[in-house]
mmCIF file of C-alpha atoms and ligand atoms in Angstrom:
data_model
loop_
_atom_site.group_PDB
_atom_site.id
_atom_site.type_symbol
_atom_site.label_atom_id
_atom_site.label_comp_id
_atom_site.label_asym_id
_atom_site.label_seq_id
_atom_site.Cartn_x
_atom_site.Cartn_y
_atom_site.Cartn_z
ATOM 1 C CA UNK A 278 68.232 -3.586 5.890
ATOM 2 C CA UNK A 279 68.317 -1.587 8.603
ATOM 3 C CA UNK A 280 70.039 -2.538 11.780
ATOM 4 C CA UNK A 281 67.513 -3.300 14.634
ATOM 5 C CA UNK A 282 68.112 -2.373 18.288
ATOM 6 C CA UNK A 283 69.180 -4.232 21.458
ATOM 7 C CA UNK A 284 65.446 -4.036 22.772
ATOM 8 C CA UNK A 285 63.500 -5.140 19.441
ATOM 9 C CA UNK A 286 61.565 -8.391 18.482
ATOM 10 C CA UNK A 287 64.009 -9.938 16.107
ATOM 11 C CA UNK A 288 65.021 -13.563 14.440
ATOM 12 C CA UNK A 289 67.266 -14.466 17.368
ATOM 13 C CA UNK A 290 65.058 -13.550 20.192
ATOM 14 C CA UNK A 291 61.728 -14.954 18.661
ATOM 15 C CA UNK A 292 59.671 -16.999 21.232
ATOM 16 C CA UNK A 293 58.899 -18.739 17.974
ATOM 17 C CA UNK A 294 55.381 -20.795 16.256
ATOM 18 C CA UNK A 295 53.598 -23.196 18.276
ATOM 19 C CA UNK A 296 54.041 -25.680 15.859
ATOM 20 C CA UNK A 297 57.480 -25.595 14.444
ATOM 21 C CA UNK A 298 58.344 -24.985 10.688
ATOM 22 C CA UNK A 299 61.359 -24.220 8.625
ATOM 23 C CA UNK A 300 62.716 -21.127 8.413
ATOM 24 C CA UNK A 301 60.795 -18.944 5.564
ATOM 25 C CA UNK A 302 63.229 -18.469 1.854
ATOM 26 C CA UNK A 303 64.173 -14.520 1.081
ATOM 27 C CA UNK A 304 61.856 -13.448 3.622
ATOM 28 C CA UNK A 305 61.424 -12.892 7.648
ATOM 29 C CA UNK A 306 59.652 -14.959 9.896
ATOM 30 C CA UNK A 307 57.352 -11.602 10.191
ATOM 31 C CA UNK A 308 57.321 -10.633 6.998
ATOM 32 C CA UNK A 309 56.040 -14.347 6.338
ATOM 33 C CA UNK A 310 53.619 -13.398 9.310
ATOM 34 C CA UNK A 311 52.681 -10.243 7.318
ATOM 35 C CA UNK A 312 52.301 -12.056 4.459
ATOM 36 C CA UNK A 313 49.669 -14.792 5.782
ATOM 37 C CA UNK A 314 47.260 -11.986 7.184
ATOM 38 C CA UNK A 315 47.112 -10.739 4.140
ATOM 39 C CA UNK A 316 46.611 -13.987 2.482
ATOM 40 C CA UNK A 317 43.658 -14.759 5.192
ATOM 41 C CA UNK A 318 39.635 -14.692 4.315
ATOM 42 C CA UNK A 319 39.434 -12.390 7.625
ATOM 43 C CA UNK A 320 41.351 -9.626 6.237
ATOM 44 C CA UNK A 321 39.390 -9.748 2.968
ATOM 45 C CA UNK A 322 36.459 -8.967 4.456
ATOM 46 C CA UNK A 323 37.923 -6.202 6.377
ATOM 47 C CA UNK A 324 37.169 -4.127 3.778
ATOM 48 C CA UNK A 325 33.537 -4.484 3.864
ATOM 49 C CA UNK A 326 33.260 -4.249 8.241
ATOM 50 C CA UNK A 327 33.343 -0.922 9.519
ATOM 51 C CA UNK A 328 33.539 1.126 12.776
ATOM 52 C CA UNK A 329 31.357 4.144 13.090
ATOM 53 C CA UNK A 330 29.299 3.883 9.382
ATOM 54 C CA UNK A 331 27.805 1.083 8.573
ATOM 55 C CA UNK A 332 29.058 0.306 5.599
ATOM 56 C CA UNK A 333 26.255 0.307 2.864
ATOM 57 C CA UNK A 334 25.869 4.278 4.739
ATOM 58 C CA UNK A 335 28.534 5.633 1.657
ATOM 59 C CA UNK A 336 31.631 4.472 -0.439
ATOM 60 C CA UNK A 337 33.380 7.530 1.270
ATOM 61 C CA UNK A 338 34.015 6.029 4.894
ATOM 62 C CA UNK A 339 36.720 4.043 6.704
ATOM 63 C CA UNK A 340 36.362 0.806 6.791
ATOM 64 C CA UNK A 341 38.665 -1.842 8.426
ATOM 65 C CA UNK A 342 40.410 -2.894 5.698
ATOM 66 C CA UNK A 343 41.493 1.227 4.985
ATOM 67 C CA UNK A 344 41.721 1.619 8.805
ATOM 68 C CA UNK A 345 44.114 -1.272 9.006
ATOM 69 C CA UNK A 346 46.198 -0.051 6.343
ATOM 70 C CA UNK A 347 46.426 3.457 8.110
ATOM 71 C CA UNK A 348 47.326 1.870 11.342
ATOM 72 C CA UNK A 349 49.788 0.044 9.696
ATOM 73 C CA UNK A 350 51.523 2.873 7.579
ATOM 74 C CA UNK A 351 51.971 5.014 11.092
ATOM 75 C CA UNK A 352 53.341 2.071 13.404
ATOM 76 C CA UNK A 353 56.058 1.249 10.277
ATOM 77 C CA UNK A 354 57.050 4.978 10.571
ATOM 78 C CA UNK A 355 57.478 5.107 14.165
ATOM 79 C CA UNK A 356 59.301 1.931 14.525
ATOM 80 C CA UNK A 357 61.309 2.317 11.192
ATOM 81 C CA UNK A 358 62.515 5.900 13.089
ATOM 82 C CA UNK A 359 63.471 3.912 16.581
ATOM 83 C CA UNK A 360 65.151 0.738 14.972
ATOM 84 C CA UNK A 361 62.535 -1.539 15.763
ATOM 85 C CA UNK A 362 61.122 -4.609 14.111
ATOM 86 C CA UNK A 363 58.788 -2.943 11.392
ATOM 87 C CA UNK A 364 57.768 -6.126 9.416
ATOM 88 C CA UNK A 365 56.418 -7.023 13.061
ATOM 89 C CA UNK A 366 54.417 -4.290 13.594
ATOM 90 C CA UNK A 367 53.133 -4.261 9.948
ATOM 91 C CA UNK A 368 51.760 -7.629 10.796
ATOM 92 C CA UNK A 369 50.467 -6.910 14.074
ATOM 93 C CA UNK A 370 48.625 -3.700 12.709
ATOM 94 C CA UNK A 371 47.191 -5.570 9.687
ATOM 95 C CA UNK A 372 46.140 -8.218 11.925
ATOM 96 C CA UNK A 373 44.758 -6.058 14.820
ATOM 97 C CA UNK A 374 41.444 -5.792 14.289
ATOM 98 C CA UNK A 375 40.441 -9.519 12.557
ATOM 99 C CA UNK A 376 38.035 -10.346 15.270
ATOM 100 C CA UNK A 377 35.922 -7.825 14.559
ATOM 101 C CA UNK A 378 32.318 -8.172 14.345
ATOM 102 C CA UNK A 379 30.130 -6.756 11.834
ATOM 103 C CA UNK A 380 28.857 -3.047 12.419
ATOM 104 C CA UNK A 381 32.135 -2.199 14.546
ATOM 105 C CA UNK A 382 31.472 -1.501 18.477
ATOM 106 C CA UNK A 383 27.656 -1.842 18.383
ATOM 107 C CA UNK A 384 28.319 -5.160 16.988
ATOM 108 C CA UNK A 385 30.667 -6.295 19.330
ATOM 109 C CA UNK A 386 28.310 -4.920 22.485
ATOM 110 C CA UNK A 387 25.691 -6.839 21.303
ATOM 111 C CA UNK A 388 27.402 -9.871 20.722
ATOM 112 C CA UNK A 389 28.866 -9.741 24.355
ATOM 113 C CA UNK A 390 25.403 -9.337 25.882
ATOM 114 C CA UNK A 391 24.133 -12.519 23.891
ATOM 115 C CA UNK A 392 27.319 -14.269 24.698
ATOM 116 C CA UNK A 393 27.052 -13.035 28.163
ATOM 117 C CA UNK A 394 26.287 -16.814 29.711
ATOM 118 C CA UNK A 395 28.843 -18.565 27.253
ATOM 119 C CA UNK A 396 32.216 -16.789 28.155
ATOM 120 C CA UNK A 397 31.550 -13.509 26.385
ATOM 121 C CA UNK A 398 32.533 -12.043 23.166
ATOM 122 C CA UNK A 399 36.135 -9.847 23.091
ATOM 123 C CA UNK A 400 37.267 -8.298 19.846
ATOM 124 C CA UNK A 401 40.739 -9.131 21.160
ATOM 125 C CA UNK A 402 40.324 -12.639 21.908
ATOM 126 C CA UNK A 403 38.469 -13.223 18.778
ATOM 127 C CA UNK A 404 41.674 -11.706 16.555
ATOM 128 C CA UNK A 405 43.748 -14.136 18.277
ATOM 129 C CA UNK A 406 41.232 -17.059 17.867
ATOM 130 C CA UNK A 407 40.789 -16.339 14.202
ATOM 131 C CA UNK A 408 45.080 -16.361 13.719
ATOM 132 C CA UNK A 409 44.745 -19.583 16.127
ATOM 133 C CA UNK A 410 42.124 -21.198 15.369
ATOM 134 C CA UNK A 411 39.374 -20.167 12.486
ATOM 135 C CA UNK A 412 41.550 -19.310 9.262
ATOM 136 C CA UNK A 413 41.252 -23.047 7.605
ATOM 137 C CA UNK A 414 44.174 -22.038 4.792
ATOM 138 C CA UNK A 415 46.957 -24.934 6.049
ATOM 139 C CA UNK A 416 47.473 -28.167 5.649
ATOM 140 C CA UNK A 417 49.509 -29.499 8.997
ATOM 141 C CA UNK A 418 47.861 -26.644 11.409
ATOM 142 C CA UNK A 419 44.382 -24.869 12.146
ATOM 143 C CA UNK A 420 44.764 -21.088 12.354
ATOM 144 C CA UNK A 421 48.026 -19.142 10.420
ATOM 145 C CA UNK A 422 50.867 -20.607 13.255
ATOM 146 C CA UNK A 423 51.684 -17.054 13.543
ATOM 147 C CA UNK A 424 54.904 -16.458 15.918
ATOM 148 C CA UNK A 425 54.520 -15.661 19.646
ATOM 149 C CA UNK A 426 55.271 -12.111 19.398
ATOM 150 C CA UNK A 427 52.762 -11.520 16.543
ATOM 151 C CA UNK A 428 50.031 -13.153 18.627
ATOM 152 C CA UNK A 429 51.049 -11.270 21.787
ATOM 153 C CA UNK A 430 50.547 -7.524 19.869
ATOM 154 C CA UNK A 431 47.153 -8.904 18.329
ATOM 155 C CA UNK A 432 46.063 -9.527 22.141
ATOM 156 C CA UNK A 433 46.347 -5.830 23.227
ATOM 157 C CA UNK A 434 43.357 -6.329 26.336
ATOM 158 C CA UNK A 435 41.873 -9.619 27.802
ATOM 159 C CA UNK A 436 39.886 -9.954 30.729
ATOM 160 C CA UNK A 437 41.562 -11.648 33.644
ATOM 161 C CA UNK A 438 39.903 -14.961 33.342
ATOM 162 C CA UNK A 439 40.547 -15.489 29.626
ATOM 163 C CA UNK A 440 44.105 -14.605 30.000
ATOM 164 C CA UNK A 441 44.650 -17.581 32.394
ATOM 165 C CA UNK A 442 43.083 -19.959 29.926
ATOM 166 C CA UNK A 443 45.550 -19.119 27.126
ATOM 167 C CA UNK A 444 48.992 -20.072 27.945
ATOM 168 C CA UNK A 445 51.962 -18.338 27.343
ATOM 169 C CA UNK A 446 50.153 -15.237 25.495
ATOM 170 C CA UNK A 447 48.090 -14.265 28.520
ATOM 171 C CA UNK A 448 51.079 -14.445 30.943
ATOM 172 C CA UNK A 449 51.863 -10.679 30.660
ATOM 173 C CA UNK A 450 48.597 -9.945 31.836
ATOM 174 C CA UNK A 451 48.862 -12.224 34.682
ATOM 175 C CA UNK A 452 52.190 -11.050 35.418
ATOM 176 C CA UNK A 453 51.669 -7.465 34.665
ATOM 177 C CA UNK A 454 54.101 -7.443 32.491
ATOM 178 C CA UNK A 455 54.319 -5.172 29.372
ATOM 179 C CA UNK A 456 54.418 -6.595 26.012
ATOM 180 C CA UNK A 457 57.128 -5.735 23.191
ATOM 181 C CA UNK A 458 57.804 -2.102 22.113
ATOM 182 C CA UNK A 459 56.613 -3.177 18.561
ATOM 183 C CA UNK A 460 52.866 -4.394 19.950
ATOM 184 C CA UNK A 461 52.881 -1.133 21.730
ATOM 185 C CA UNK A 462 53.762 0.904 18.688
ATOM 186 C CA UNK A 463 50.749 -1.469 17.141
ATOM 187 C CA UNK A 464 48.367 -0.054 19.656
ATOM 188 C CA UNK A 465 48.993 3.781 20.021
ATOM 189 C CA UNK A 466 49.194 3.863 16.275
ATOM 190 C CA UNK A 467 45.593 2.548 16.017
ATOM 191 C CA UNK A 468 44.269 4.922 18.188
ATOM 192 C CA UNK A 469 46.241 8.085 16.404
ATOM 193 C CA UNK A 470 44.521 6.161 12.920
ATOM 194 C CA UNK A 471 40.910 6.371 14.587
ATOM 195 C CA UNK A 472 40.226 9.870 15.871
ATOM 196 C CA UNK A 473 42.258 11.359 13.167
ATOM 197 C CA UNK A 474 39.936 9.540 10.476
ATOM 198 C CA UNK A 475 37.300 9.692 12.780
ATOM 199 C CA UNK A 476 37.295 13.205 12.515
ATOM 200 C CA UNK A 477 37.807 13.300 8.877
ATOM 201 C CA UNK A 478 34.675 10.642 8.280
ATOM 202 C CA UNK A 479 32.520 12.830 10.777
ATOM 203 C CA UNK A 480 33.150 15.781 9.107
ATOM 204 C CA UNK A 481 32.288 14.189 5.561
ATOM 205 C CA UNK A 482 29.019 13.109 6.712
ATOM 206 C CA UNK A 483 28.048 16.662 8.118
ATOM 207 C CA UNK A 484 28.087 14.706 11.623
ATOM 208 C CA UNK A 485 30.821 17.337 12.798
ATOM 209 C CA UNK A 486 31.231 20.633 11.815
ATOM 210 C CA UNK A 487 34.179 22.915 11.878
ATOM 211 C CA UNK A 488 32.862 25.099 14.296
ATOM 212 C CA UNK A 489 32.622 22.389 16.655
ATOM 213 C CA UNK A 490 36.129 20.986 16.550
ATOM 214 C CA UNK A 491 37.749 24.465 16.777
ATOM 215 C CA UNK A 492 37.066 23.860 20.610
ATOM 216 C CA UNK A 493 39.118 20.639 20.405
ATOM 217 C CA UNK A 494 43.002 22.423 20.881
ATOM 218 C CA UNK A 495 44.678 19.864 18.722
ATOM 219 C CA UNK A 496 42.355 20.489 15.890
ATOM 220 C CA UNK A 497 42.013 23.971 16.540
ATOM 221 C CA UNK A 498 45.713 24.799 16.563
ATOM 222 C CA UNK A 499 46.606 23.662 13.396
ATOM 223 C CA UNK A 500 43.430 24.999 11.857
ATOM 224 C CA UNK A 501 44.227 28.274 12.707
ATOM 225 C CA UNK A 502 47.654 27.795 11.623
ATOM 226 C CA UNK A 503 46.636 26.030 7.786
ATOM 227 C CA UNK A 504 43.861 29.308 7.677
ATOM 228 C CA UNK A 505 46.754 32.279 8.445
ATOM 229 C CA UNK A 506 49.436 30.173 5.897
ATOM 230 C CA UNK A 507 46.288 29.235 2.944
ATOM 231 C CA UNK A 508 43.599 31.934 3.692
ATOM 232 C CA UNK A 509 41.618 31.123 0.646
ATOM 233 C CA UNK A 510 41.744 27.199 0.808
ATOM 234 C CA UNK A 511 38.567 25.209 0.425
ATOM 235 C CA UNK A 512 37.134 23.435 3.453
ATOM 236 C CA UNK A 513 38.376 20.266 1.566
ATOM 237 C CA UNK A 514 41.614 20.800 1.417
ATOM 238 C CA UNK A 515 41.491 22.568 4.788
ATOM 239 C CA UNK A 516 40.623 19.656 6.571
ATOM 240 C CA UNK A 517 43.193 17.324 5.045
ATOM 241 C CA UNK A 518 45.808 19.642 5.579
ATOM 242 C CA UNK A 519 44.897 19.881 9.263
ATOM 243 C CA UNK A 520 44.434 16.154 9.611
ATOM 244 C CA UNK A 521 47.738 15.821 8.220
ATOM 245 C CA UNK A 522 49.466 17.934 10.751
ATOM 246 C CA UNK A 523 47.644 16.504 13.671
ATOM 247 C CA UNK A 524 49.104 13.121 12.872
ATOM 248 C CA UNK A 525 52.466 14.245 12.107
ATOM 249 C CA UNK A 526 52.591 16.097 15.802
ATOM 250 C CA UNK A 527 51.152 12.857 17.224
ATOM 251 C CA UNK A 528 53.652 10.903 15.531
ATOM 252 C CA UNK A 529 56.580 13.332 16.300
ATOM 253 C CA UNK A 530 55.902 13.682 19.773
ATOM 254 C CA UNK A 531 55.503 9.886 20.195
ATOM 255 C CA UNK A 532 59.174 8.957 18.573
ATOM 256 C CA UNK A 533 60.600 12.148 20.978
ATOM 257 C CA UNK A 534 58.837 10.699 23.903
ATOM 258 C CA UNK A 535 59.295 7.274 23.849
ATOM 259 C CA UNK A 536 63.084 7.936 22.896
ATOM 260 C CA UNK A 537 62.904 9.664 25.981
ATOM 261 C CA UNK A 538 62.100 7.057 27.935
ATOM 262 C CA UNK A 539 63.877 3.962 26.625
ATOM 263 C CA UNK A 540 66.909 5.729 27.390
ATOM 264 C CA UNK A 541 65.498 7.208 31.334
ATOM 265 C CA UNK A 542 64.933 3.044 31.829
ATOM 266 C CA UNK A 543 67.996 1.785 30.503
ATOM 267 C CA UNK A 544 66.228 -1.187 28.881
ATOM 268 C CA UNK A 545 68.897 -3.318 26.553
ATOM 269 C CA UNK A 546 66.888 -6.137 25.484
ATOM 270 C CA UNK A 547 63.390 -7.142 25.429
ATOM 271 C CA UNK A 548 62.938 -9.089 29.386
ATOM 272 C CA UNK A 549 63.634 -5.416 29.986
ATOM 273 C CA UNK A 550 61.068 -3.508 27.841
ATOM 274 C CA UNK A 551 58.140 -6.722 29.588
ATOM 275 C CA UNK A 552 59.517 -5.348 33.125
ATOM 276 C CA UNK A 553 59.336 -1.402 32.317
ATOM 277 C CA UNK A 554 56.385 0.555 32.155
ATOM 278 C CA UNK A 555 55.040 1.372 29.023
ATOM 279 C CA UNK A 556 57.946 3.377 26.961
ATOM 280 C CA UNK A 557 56.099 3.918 23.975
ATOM 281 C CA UNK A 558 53.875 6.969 25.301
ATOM 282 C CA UNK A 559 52.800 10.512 24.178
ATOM 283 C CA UNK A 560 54.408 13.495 26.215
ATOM 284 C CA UNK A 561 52.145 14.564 28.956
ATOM 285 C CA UNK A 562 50.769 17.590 27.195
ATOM 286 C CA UNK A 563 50.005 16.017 23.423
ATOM 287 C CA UNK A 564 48.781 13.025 25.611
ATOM 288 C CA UNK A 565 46.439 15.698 26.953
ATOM 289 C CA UNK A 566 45.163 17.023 23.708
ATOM 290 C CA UNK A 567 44.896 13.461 22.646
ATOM 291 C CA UNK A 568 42.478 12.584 25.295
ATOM 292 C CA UNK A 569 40.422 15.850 24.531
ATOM 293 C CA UNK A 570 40.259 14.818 21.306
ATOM 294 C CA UNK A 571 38.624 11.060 21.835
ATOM 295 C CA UNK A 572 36.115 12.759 24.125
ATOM 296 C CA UNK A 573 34.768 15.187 21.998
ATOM 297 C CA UNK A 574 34.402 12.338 19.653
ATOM 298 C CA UNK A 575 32.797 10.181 22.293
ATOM 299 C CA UNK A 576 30.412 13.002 22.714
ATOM 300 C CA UNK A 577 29.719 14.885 19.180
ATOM 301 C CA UNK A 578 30.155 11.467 16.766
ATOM 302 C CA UNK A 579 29.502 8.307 18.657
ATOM 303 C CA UNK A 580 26.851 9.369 20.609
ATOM 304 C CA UNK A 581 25.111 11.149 17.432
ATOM 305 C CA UNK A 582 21.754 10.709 17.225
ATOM 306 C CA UNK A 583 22.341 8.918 13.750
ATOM 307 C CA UNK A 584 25.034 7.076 14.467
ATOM 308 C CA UNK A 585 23.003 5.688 17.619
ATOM 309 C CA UNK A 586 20.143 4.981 15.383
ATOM 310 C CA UNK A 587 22.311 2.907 12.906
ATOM 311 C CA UNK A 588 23.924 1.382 16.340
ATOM 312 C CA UNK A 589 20.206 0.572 17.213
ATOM 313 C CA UNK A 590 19.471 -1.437 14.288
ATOM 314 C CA UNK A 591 22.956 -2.999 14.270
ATOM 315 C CA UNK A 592 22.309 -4.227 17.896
ATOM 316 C CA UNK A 593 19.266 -5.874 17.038
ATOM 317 C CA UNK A 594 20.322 -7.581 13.481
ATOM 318 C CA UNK A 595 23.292 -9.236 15.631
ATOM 319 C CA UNK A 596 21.110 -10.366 18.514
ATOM 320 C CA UNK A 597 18.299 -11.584 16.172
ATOM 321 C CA UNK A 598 20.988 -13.347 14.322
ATOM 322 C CA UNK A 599 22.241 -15.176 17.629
ATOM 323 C CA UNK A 600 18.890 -16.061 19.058
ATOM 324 C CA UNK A 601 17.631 -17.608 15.987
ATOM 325 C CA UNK A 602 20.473 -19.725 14.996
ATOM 326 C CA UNK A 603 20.904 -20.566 18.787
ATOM 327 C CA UNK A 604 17.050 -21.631 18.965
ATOM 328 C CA UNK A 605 17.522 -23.441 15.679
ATOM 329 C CA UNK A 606 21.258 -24.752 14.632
ATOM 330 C CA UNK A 607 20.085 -26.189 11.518
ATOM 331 C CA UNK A 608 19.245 -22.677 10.238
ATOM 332 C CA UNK A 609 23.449 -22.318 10.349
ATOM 333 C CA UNK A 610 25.346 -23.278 6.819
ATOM 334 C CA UNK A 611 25.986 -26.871 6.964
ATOM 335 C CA UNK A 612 30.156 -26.745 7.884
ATOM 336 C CA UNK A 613 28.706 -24.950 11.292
ATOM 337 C CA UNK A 614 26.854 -28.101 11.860
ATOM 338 C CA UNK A 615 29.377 -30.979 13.401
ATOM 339 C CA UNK A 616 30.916 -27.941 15.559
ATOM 340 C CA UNK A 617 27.133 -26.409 16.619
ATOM 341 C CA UNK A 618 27.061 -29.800 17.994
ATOM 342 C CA UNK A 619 29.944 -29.573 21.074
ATOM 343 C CA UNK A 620 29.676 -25.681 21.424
ATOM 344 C CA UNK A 621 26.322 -24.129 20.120
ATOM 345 C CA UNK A 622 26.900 -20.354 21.272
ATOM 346 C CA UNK A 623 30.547 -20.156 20.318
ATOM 347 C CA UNK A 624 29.931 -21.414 16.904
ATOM 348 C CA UNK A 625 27.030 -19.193 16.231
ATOM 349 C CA UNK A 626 29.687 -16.378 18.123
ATOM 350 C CA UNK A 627 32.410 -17.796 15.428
ATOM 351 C CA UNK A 628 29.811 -17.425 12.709
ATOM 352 C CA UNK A 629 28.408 -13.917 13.589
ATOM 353 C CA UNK A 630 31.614 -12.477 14.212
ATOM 354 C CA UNK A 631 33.127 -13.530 10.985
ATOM 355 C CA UNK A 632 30.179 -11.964 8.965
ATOM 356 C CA UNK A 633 30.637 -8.031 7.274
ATOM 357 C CA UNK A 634 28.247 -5.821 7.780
ATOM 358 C CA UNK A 635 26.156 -6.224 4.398
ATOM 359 C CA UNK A 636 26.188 -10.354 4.946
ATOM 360 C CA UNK A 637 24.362 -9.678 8.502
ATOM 361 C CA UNK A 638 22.040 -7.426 6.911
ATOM 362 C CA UNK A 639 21.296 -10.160 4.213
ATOM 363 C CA UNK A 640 21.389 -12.908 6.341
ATOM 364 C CA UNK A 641 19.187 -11.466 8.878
ATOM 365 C CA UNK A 642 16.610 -10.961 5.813
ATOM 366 C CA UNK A 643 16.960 -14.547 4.577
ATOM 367 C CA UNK A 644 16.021 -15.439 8.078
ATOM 368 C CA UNK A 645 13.482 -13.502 9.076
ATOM 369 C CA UNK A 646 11.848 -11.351 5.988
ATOM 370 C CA UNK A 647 9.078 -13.738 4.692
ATOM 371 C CA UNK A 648 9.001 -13.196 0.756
ATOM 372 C CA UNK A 649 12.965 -14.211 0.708
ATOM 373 C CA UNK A 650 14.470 -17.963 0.911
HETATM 374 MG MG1 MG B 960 41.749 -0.619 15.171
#
């Protein structure tokens, strides 16, 4: 095993579980983290929730369950390279995006605007409430009793007001305070995932051309570069290849920079990484290119006229959903029921949230299509 540094989540400096249990046999208390995501019914059905496609759109896409993995395969690399806690990250990127509603960020709008007199809907806040409260696997606790650090990297945002409501795992945001190097690692490494499989789903699809993306300068740059070196490759392989080299630069320049950084601030243990600024950064010019390259996807993909169509119909499956089960709470499955009772909208939130994107589309058909039961 490698030797972690001073400044890394380990064993010793655990904040621990919330409810205490015995230390895990021939494993870590993160790989045992790791190992209970994995294990959960949220990250099965990962793999049929998406982000940009909905997922009955093609086999070929992203979904979370491949996006996870991804995010988790770059944030192992990074902190492998800068001695930090990698089973920690692996658990934190495999758990990051649980919360997710069906039909990725259309989903997750709509949900918020029908939650929007009940406390709201955040993905981040449902992640943590599905590792704290939803997954019914245990016998002596609700939730996975995931440690404190694991929790902390699932909860990358929350709004003011929620952070005060959850204890020690909104205090950073309270405090301003920065959470470990590992949850940061976690979070850029999600968005180098994204817009580099963005770009390779958009240009599947025949959303995005080539064309278009040689004004992006990260892109462009290595296209040119993969076209001089392999002048007779096929667009295929030509986009792969460029893909490939986009995240190694992002990756490279992250390690570099953040290196960089840990050593300007002199941090030697983790109160000191919470009290910096964010170390784990891009340089200022990749960070640059970076940003160019989420807004031309903001633009060119997200705001395509058939993505927004497929957002369009997602929007108005979820908020059917909601209005009809919150109209009607016997019309939820019966273990809803006793909790519909206490806390209608969160439940039918809870319920909603938890669905993939082809149960919503079925469900919203047994509700509403009249020649189905
Ligand atoms: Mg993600």
């Amino acid at each position: 095993m490698i030797e972690l540094a001073p400044y890394a989540v380990s064993e010793h400096n655990t904040r621990g579980r919330a409810v205490p249990e015995e230390a895990p046999f021939g494993r870590s208390e993160f790989q045992r983290d790791r190992d209970r995501i994995v294990h959960s019914t949220a990250f099965r059905r990962l793999e049929y929730k998406t982000q940009v496609f909905v997922n009955h759109e093609g086999d070929l896409f992203r979904t979370r369950l491949t996006h996870s993995i991804e995010v988790a395969q770059i944030a192992r690399s990074i902190a492998r390279h800068l001695k930090l806690n990698e089973d920690l990250v692996e658990a934190i990127s495999l758990a990051h995006d649980l919360g997710h509603t069906p039909f990725g960020h259309a989903g997750q709008d709509a949900l918020n605007a029908c939650m929007k007199d009940y406390g709201g809907f955040e993905h981040n806040l449902q992640s943590l409430r599905v590792v704290d409260v939803l997954e019914e696997h245990y016998a002596a606790f609700d939730g996975l009793n995931l440690c404190f650090e694991t929790r902390e990297g699932i909860l990358k945002h929350c709004a003011l007001e929620s952070a005060a409501r959850l204890g020690t795992v909104g205090e950073r945001f309270l405090n301003k305070q920065r959470p470990s190097l590992e949850a940061q690692i976690a979070n850029l490494a999600d968005e180098i995932a994204y817009n580099n499989h963005d770009v390779d789903d958009g240009l599947r699809s025949g959303l995005l051309t080539l064309e278009q993306l040689g004004a992006v300068k990260l892109f462009a740059w290595h296209l040119d570069a993969v076209r001089l070196a392999y002048p007779k490759l096929d667009d295929r392989r030509l986009i792969h290849e460029t893909k490939r080299r986009m995240i190694n630069t992002l990756v490279t320049d992250l390690i570099r920079e953040t290196e960089k950084n840990i050593r300007t601030h002199a941090v030697f243990d983790i109160a000191e990484v919470r009290a910096a600024p964010s170390l784990v950064a891009f340089s200022a010019e990749v960070h640059g290119q970076n940003r160019e390259l989420k807004a031309f996807l903001h633009t060119h993909l997200y705001r395509h006229y058939q993505v927004m169509r497929m957002s369009a119909k997602a929007r108005r499956i979820i908020s059917e959903l909601f209005h009809a089960f919150m109209e009607e709470s016997r019309l939820l499955p019966p273990q809803y029921h006793r909790q519909a009772e206490t806390d209608r909208a969160r439940t039918v939130s809870d319920y909603i949230a938890g669905m993939t994107d082809r149960y919503a589309i079925r469900e919203h058909r047994r509700i509403f299509a009249v020649e189905e039961t």
